[in-house]
PDB file of C-alpha atoms in Angstrom:
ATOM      1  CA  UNK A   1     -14.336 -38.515 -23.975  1.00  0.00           C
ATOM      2  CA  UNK A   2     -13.717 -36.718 -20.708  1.00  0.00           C
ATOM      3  CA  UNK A   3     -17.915 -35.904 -19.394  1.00  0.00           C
ATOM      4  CA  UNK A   4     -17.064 -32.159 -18.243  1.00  0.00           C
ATOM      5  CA  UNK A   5     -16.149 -29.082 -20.055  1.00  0.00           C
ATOM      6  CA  UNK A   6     -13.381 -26.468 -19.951  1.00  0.00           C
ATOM      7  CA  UNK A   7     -15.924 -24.100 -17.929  1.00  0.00           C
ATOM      8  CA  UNK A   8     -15.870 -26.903 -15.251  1.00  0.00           C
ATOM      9  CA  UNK A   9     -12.554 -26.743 -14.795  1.00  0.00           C
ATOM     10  CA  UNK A  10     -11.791 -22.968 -14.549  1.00  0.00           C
ATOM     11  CA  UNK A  11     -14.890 -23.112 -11.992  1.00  0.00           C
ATOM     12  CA  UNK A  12     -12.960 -25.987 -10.089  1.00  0.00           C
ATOM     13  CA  UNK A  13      -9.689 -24.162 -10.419  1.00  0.00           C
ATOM     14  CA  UNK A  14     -10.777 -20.348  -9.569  1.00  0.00           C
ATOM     15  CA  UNK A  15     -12.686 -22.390  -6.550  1.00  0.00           C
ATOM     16  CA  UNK A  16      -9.687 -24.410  -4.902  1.00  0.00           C
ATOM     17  CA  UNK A  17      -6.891 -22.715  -6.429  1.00  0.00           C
ATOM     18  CA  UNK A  18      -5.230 -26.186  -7.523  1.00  0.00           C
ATOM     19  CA  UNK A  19      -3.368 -26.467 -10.805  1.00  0.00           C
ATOM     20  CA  UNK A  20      -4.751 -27.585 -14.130  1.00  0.00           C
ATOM     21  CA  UNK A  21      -3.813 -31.123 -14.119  1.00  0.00           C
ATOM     22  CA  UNK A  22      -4.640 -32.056 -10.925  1.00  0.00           C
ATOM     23  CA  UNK A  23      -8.080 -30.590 -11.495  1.00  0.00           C
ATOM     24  CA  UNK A  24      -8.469 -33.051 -14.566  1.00  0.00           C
ATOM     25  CA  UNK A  25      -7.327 -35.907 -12.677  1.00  0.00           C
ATOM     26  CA  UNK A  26      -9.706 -34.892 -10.229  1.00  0.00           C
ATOM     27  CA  UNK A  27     -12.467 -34.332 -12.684  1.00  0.00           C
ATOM     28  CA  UNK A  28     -11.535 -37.705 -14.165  1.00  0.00           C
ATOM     29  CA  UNK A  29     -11.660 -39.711 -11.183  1.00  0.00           C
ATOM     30  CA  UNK A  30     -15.162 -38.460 -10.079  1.00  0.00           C
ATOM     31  CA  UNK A  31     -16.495 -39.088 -13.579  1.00  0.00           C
ATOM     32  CA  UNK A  32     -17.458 -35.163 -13.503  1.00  0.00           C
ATOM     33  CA  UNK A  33     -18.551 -34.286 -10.806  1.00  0.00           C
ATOM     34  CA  UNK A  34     -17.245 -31.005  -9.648  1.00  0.00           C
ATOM     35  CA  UNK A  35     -18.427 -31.568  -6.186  1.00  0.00           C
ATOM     36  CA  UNK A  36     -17.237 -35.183  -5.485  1.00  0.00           C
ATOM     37  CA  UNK A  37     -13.706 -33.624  -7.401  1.00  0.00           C
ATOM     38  CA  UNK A  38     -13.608 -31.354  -4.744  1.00  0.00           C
ATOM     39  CA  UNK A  39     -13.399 -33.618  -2.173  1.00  0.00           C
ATOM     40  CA  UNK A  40     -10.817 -35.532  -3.907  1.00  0.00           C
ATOM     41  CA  UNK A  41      -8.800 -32.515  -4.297  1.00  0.00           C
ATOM     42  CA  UNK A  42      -9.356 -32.150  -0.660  1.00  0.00           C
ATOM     43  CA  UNK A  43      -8.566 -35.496   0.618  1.00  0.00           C
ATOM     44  CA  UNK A  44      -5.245 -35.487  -1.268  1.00  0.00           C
ATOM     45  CA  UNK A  45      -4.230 -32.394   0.111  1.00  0.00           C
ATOM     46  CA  UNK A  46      -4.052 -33.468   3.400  1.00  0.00           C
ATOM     47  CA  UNK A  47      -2.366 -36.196   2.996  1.00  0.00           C
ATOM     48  CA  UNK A  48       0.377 -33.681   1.542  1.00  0.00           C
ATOM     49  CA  UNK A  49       0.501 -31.233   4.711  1.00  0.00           C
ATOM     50  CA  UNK A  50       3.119 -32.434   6.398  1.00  0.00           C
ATOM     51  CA  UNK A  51       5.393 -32.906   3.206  1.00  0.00           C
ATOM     52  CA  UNK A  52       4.921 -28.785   2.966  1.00  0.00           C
ATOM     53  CA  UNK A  53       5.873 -28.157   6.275  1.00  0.00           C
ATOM     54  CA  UNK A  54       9.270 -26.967   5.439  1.00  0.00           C
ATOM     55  CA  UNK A  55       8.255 -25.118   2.145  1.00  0.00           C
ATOM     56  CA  UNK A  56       8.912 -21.266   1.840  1.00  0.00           C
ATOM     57  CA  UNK A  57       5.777 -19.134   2.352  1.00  0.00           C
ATOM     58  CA  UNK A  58       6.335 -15.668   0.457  1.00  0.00           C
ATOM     59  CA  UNK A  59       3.598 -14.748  -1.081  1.00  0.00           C
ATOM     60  CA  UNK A  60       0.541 -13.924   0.682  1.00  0.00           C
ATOM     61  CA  UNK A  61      -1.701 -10.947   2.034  1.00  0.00           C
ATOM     62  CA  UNK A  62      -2.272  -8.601   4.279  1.00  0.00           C
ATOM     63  CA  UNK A  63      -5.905  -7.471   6.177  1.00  0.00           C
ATOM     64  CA  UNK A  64      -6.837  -5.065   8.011  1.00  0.00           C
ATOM     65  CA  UNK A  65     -10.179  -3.942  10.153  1.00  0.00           C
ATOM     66  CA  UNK A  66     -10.882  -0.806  12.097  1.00  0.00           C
ATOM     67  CA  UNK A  67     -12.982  -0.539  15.097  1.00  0.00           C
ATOM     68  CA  UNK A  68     -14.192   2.574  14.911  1.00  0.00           C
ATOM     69  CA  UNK A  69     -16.820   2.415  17.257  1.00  0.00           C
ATOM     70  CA  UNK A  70     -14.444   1.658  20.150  1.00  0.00           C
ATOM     71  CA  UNK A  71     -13.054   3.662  22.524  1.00  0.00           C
ATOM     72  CA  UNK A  72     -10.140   4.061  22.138  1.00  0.00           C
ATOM     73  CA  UNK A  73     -10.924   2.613  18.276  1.00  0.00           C
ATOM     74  CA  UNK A  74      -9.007  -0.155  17.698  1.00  0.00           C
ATOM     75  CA  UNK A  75      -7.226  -1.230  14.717  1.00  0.00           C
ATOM     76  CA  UNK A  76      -6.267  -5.127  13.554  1.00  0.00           C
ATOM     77  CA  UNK A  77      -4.172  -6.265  10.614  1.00  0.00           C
ATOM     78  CA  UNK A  78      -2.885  -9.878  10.066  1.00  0.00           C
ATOM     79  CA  UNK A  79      -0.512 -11.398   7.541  1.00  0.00           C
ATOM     80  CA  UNK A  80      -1.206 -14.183   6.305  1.00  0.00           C
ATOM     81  CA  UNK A  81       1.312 -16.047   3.512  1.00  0.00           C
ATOM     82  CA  UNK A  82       1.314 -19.224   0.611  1.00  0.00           C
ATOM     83  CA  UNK A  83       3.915 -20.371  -1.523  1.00  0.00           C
ATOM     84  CA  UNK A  84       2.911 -18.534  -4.716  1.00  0.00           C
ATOM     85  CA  UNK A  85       1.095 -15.657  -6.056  1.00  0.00           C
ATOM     86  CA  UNK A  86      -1.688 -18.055  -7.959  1.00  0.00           C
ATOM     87  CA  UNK A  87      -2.849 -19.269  -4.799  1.00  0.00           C
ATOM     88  CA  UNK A  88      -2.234 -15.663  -3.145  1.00  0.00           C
ATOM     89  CA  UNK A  89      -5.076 -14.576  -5.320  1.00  0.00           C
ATOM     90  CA  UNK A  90      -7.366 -17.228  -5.089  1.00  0.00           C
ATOM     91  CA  UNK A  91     -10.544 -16.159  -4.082  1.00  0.00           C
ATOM     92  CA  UNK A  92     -10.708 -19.160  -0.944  1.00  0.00           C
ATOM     93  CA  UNK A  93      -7.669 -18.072  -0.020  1.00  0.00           C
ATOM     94  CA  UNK A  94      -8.515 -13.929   0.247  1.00  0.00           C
ATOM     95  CA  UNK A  95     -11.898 -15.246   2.287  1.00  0.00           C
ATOM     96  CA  UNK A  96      -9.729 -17.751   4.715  1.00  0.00           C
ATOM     97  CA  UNK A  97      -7.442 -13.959   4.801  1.00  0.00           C
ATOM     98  CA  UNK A  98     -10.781 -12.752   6.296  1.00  0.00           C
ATOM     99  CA  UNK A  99     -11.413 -15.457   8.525  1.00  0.00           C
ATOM    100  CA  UNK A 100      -8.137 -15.104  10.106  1.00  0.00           C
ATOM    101  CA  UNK A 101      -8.480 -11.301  10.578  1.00  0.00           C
ATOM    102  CA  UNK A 102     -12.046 -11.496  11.891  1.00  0.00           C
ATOM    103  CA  UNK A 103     -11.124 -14.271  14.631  1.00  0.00           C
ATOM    104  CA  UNK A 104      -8.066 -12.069  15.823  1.00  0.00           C
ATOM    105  CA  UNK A 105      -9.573  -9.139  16.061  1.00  0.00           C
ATOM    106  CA  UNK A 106     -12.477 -11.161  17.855  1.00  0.00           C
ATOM    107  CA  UNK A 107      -9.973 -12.562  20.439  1.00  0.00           C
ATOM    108  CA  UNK A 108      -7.890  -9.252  20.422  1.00  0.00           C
ATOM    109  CA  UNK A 109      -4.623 -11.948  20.263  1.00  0.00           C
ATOM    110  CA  UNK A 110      -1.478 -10.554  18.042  1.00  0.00           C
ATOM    111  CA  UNK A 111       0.362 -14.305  19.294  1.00  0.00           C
ATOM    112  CA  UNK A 112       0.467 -16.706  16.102  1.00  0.00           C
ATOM    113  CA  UNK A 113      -0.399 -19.329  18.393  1.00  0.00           C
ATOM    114  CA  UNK A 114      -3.788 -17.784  19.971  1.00  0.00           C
ATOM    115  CA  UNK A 115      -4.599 -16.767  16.853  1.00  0.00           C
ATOM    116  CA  UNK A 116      -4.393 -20.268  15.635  1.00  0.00           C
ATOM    117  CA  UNK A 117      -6.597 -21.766  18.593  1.00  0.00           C
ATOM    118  CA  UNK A 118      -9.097 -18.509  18.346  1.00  0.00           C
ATOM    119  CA  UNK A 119     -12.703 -19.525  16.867  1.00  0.00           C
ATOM    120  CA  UNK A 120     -13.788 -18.246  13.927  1.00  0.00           C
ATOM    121  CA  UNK A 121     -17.564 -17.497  12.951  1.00  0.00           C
ATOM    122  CA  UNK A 122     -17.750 -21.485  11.265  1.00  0.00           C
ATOM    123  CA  UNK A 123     -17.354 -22.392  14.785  1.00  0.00           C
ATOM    124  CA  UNK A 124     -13.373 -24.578  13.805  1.00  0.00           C
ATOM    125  CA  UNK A 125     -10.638 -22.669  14.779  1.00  0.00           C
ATOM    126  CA  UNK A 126      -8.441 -20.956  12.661  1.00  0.00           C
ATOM    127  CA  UNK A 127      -5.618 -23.804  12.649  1.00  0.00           C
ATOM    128  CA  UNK A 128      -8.693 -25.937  11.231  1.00  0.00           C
ATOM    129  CA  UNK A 129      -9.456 -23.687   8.559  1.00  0.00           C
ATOM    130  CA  UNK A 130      -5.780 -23.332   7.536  1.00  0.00           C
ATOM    131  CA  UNK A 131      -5.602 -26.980   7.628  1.00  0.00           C
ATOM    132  CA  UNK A 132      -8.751 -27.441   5.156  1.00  0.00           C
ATOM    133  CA  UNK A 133      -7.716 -24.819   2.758  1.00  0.00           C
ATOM    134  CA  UNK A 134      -4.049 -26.366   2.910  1.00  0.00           C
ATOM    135  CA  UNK A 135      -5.779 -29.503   1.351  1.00  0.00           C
ATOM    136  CA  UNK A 136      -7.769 -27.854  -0.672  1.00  0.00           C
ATOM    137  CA  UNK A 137      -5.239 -25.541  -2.002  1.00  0.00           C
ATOM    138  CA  UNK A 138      -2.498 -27.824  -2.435  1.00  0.00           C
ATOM    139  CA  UNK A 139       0.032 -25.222  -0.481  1.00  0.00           C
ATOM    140  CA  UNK A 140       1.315 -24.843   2.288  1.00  0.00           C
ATOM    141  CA  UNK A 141      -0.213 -22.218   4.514  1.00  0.00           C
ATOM    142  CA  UNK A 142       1.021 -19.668   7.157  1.00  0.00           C
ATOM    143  CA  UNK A 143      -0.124 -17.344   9.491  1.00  0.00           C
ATOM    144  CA  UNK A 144       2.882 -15.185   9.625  1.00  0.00           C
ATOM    145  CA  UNK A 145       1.882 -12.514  12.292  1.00  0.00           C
ATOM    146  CA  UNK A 146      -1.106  -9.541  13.297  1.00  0.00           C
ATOM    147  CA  UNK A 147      -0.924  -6.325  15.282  1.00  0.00           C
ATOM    148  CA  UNK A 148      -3.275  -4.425  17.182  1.00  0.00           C
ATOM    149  CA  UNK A 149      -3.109  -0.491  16.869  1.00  0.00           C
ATOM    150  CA  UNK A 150      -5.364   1.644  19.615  1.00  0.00           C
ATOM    151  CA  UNK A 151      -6.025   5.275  19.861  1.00  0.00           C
ATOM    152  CA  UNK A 152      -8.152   8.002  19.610  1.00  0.00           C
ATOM    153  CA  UNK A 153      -8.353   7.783  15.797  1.00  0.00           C
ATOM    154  CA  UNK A 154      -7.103   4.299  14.166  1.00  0.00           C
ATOM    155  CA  UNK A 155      -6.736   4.960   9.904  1.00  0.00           C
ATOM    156  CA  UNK A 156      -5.864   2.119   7.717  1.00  0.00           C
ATOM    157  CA  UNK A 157      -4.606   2.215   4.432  1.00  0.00           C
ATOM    158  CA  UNK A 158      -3.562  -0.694   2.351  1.00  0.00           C
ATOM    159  CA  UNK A 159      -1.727  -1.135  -0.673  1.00  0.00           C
ATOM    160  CA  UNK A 160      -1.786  -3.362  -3.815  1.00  0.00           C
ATOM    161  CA  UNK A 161       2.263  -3.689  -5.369  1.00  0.00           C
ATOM    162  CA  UNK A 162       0.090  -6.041  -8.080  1.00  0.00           C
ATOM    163  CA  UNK A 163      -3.166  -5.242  -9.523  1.00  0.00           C
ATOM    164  CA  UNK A 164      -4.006  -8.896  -9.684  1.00  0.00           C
ATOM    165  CA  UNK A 165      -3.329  -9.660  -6.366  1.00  0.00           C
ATOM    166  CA  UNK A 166      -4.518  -8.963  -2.861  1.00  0.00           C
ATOM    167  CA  UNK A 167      -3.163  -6.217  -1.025  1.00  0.00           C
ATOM    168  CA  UNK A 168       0.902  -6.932   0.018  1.00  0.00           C
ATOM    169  CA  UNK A 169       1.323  -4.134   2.021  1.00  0.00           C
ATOM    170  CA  UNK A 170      -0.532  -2.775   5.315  1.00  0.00           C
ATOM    171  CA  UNK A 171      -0.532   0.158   7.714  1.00  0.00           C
ATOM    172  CA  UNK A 172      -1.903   1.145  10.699  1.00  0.00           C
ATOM    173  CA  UNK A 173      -2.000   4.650  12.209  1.00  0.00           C
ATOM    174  CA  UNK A 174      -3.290   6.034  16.118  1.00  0.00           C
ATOM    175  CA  UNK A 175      -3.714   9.647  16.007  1.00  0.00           C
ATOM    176  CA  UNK A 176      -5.347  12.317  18.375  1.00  0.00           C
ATOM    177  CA  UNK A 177      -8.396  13.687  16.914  1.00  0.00           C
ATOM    178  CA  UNK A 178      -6.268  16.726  15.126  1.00  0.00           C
ATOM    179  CA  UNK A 179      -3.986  14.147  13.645  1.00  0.00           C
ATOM    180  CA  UNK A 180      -6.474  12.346  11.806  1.00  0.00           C
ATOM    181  CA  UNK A 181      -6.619  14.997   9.057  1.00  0.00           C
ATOM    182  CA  UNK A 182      -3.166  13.626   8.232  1.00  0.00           C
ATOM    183  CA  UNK A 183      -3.722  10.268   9.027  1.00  0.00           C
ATOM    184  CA  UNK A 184      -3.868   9.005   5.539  1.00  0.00           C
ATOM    185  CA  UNK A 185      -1.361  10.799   3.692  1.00  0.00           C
ATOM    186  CA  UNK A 186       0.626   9.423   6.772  1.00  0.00           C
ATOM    187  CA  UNK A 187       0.074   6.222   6.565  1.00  0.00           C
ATOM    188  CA  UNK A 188       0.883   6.179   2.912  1.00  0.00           C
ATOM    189  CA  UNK A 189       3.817   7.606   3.529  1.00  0.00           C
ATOM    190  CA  UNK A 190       4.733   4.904   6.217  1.00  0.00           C
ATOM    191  CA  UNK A 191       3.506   1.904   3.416  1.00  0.00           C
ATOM    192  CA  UNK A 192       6.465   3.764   0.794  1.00  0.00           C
ATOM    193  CA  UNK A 193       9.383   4.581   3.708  1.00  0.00           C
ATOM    194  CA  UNK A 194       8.799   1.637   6.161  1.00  0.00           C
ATOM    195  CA  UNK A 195       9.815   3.689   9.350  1.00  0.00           C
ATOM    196  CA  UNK A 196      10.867   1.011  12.089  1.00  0.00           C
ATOM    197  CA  UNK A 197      10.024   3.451  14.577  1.00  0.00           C
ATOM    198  CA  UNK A 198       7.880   6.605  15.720  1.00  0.00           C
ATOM    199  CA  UNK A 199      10.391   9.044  17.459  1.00  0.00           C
ATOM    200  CA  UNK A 200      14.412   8.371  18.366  1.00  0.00           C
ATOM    201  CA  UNK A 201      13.468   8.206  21.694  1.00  0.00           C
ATOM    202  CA  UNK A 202      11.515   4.609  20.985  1.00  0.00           C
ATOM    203  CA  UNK A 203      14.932   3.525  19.416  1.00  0.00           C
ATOM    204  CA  UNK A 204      16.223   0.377  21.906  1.00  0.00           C
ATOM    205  CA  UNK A 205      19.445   2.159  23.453  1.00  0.00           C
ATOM    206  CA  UNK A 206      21.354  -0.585  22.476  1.00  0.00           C
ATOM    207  CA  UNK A 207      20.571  -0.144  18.792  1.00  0.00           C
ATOM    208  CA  UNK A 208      21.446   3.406  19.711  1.00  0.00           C
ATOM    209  CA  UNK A 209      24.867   1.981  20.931  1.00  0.00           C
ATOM    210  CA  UNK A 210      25.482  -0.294  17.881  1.00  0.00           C
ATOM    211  CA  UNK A 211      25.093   2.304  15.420  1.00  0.00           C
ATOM    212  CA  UNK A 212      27.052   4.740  17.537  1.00  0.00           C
ATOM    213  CA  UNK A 213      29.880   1.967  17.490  1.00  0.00           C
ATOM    214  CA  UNK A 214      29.462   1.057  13.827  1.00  0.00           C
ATOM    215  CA  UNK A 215      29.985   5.077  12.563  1.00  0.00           C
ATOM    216  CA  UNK A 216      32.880   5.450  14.985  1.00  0.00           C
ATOM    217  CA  UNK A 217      34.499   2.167  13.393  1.00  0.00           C
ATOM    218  CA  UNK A 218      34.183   3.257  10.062  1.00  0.00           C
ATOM    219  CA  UNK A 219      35.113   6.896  11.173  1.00  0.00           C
ATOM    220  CA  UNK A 220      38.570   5.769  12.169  1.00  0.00           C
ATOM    221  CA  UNK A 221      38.578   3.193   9.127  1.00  0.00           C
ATOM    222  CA  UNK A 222      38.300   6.390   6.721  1.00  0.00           C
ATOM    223  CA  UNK A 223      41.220   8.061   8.555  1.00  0.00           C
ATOM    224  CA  UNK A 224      39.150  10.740   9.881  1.00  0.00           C
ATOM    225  CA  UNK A 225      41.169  13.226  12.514  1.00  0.00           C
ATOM    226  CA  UNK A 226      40.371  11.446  16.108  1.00  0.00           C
ATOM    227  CA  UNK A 227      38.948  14.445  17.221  1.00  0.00           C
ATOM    228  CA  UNK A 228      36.818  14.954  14.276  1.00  0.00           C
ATOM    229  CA  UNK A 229      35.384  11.992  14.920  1.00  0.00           C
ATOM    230  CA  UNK A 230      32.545  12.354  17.574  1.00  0.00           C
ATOM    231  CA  UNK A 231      30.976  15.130  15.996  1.00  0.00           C
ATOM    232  CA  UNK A 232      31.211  12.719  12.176  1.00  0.00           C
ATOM    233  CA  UNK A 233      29.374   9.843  14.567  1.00  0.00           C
ATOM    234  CA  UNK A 234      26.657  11.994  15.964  1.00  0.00           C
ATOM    235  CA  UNK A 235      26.118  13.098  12.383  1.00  0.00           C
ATOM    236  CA  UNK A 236      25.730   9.859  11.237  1.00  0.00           C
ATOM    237  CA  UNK A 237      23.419   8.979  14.079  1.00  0.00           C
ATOM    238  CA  UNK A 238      21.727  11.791  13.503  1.00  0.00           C
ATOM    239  CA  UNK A 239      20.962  10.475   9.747  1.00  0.00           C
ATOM    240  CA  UNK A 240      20.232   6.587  11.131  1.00  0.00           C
ATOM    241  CA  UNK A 241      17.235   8.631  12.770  1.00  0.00           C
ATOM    242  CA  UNK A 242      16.062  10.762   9.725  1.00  0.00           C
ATOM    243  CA  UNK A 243      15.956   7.188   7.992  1.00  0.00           C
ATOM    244  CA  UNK A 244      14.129   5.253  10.380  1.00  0.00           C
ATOM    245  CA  UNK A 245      11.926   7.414  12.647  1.00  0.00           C
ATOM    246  CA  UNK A 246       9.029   8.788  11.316  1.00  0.00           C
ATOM    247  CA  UNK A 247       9.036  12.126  12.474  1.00  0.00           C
ATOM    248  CA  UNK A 248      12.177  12.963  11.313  1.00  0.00           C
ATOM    249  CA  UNK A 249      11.826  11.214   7.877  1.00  0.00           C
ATOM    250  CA  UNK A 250      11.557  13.791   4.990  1.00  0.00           C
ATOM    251  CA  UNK A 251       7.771  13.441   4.156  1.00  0.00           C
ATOM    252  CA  UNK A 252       6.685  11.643   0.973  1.00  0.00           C
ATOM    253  CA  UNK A 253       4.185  14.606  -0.034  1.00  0.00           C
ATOM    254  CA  UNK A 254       6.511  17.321   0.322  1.00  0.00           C
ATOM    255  CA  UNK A 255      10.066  16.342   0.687  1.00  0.00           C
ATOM    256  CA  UNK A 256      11.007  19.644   1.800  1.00  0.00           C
ATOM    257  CA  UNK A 257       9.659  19.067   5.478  1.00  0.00           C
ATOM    258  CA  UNK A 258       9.777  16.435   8.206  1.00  0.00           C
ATOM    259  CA  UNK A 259       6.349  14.243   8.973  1.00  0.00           C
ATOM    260  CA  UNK A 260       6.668  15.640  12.075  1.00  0.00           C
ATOM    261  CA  UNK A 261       6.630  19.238  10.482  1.00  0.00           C
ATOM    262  CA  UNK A 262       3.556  18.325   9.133  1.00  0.00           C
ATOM    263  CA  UNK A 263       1.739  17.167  12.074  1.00  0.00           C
ATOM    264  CA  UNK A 264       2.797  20.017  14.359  1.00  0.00           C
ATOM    265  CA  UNK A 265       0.922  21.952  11.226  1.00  0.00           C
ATOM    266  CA  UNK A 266      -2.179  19.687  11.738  1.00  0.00           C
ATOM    267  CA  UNK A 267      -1.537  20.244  15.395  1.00  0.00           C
ATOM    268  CA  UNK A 268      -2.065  16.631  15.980  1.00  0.00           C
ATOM    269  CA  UNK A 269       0.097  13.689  16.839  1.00  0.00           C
ATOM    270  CA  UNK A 270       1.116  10.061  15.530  1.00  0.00           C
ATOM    271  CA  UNK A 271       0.786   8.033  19.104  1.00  0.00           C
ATOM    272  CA  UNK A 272       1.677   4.213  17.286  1.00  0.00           C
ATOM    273  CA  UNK A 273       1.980   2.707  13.842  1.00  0.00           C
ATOM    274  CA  UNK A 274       2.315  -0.723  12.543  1.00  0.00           C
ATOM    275  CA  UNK A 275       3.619  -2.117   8.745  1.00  0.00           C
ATOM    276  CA  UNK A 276       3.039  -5.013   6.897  1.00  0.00           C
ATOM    277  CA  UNK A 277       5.050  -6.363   4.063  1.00  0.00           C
ATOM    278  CA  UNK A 278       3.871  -9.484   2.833  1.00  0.00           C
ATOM    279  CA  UNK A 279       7.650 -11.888   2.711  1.00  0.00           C
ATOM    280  CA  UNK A 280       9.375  -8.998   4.443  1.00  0.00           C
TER     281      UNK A 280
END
């Protein structure tokens, strides 16, 4: 007769995020003690870190903190990924989430590597405490990546896609002071259209040149007239950039005008933005 209950072993579970069975077995071996099961649960982990190296990480969450007392404020969001959505939602897995995000934003680091070697408030760094709760979680663990967002006014917003888990996707906004009234219908807009950048003139010119190329290609592949056909790729380029800048996207609010209609309303401005998808 096993000497611990069913409430032990949700308590275990909801602490370490490990499955049922291996729980029990833990449970078993320490005779019932939740504490000394913990460590076993622990110990075996490790020795199964290296074995996860190579395992897919694509679930996760994203954080985010604002510095609003800054000047300019300053805002930080980190990803930071498992292997599955049970451990995703684990609540030692959400507070290592805010470990990482707190020792970033400490060292002001966006590198995966700083951020590993940065200190957090336990005084280990954070490849330490991904280390421990890879052992204790049984999963392997990633810090995928972090930006830093500075301006005037920095406005966050995240999003759940899940109600059970922890938020999957992130944004980051830097506005002038007139922006910010927008700011937040803004950034929800940039969480549901993903813009990959803030005006065409921040588009690399030779992305420029490859769609350019690309429409011309399939211009002449369609059997267009030849000298139809620079006024068909400009169009085409011209809807690459209603796609993927944010100004010219058609706003998520009101379709019927451009986000940069609506800030020129606001009489503000967007100066940088940053997205997070957790897996994309």
């Amino acid at each position: 007769m096993p000497n611990y209950t069913t409430a032990d072993i949700k308590a275990l579970r909801e602490k370490t995020g490990a499955g049922m069975m291996d729980v029990k077995k833990a449970l078993d071996e320490a005779g019932g003690d939740p504490d000394k099961a913990l460590e076993i649960i622990r110990i075996k982990g490790l020795k199964g870190i290296a074995k996860r190296e190579g395992r897919a990480t694509s679930d996760g969450l994203v954080a985010i903190v604002v510095d609003a007392g800054a000047q300019p404020q300053v805002g930080t969001m980190v990803e930071v990924n498992s292997e599955t959505d049970f451990v995703a939602k684990s609540p030692v897995f959400v507070e290592l989430g805010a470990k990482v995000l707190a020792a970033a934003a400490a060292a002001q680091v966006t590198d995966v590597e700083a951020i590993l070697a940065a200190t957090t408030a336990d005084g280990e760094t954070v490849a330490e405490a991904v280390d421990n709760q890879q052992a204790t979680l049984g999963e392997r663990i990633q810090v995928r990546r972090a930006a830093i967002v500075r301006g005037d006014v920095v406005t966050s917003y995240l999003h759940k896609t899940n109600k059970d888990l922890p938020p999957q996707v992130g944004v980051l906004v830097a506005t002038d002071q007139a922006g910010a009234a927008v700011a937040k219908d803004i950034a929800m807009h940039i969480a549901a259209y993903s813009p990959l950048f803030l005006t065409k003139d921040d588009v690399p010119e030779q992305t420029v040149a490859d769609e350019r190329r690309v429409a011309e290609e399939i211009a002449r592949n369609e059997g267009k007239p030849e000298q139809a056909i620079p006024r068909i790729v400009e169009g085409r380029l011209g809807g690459f950039f209603k796609e993927n800048c944010l100004v010219d996207q058609a706003f998520a609010k009101d379709p019927k005008q451009t986000v940069g209609n609506v800030l020129k309303e606001a009489g503000g401005t967007v100066t940088a933005f940053a997205r997070f998808r957790v897996g994309s």
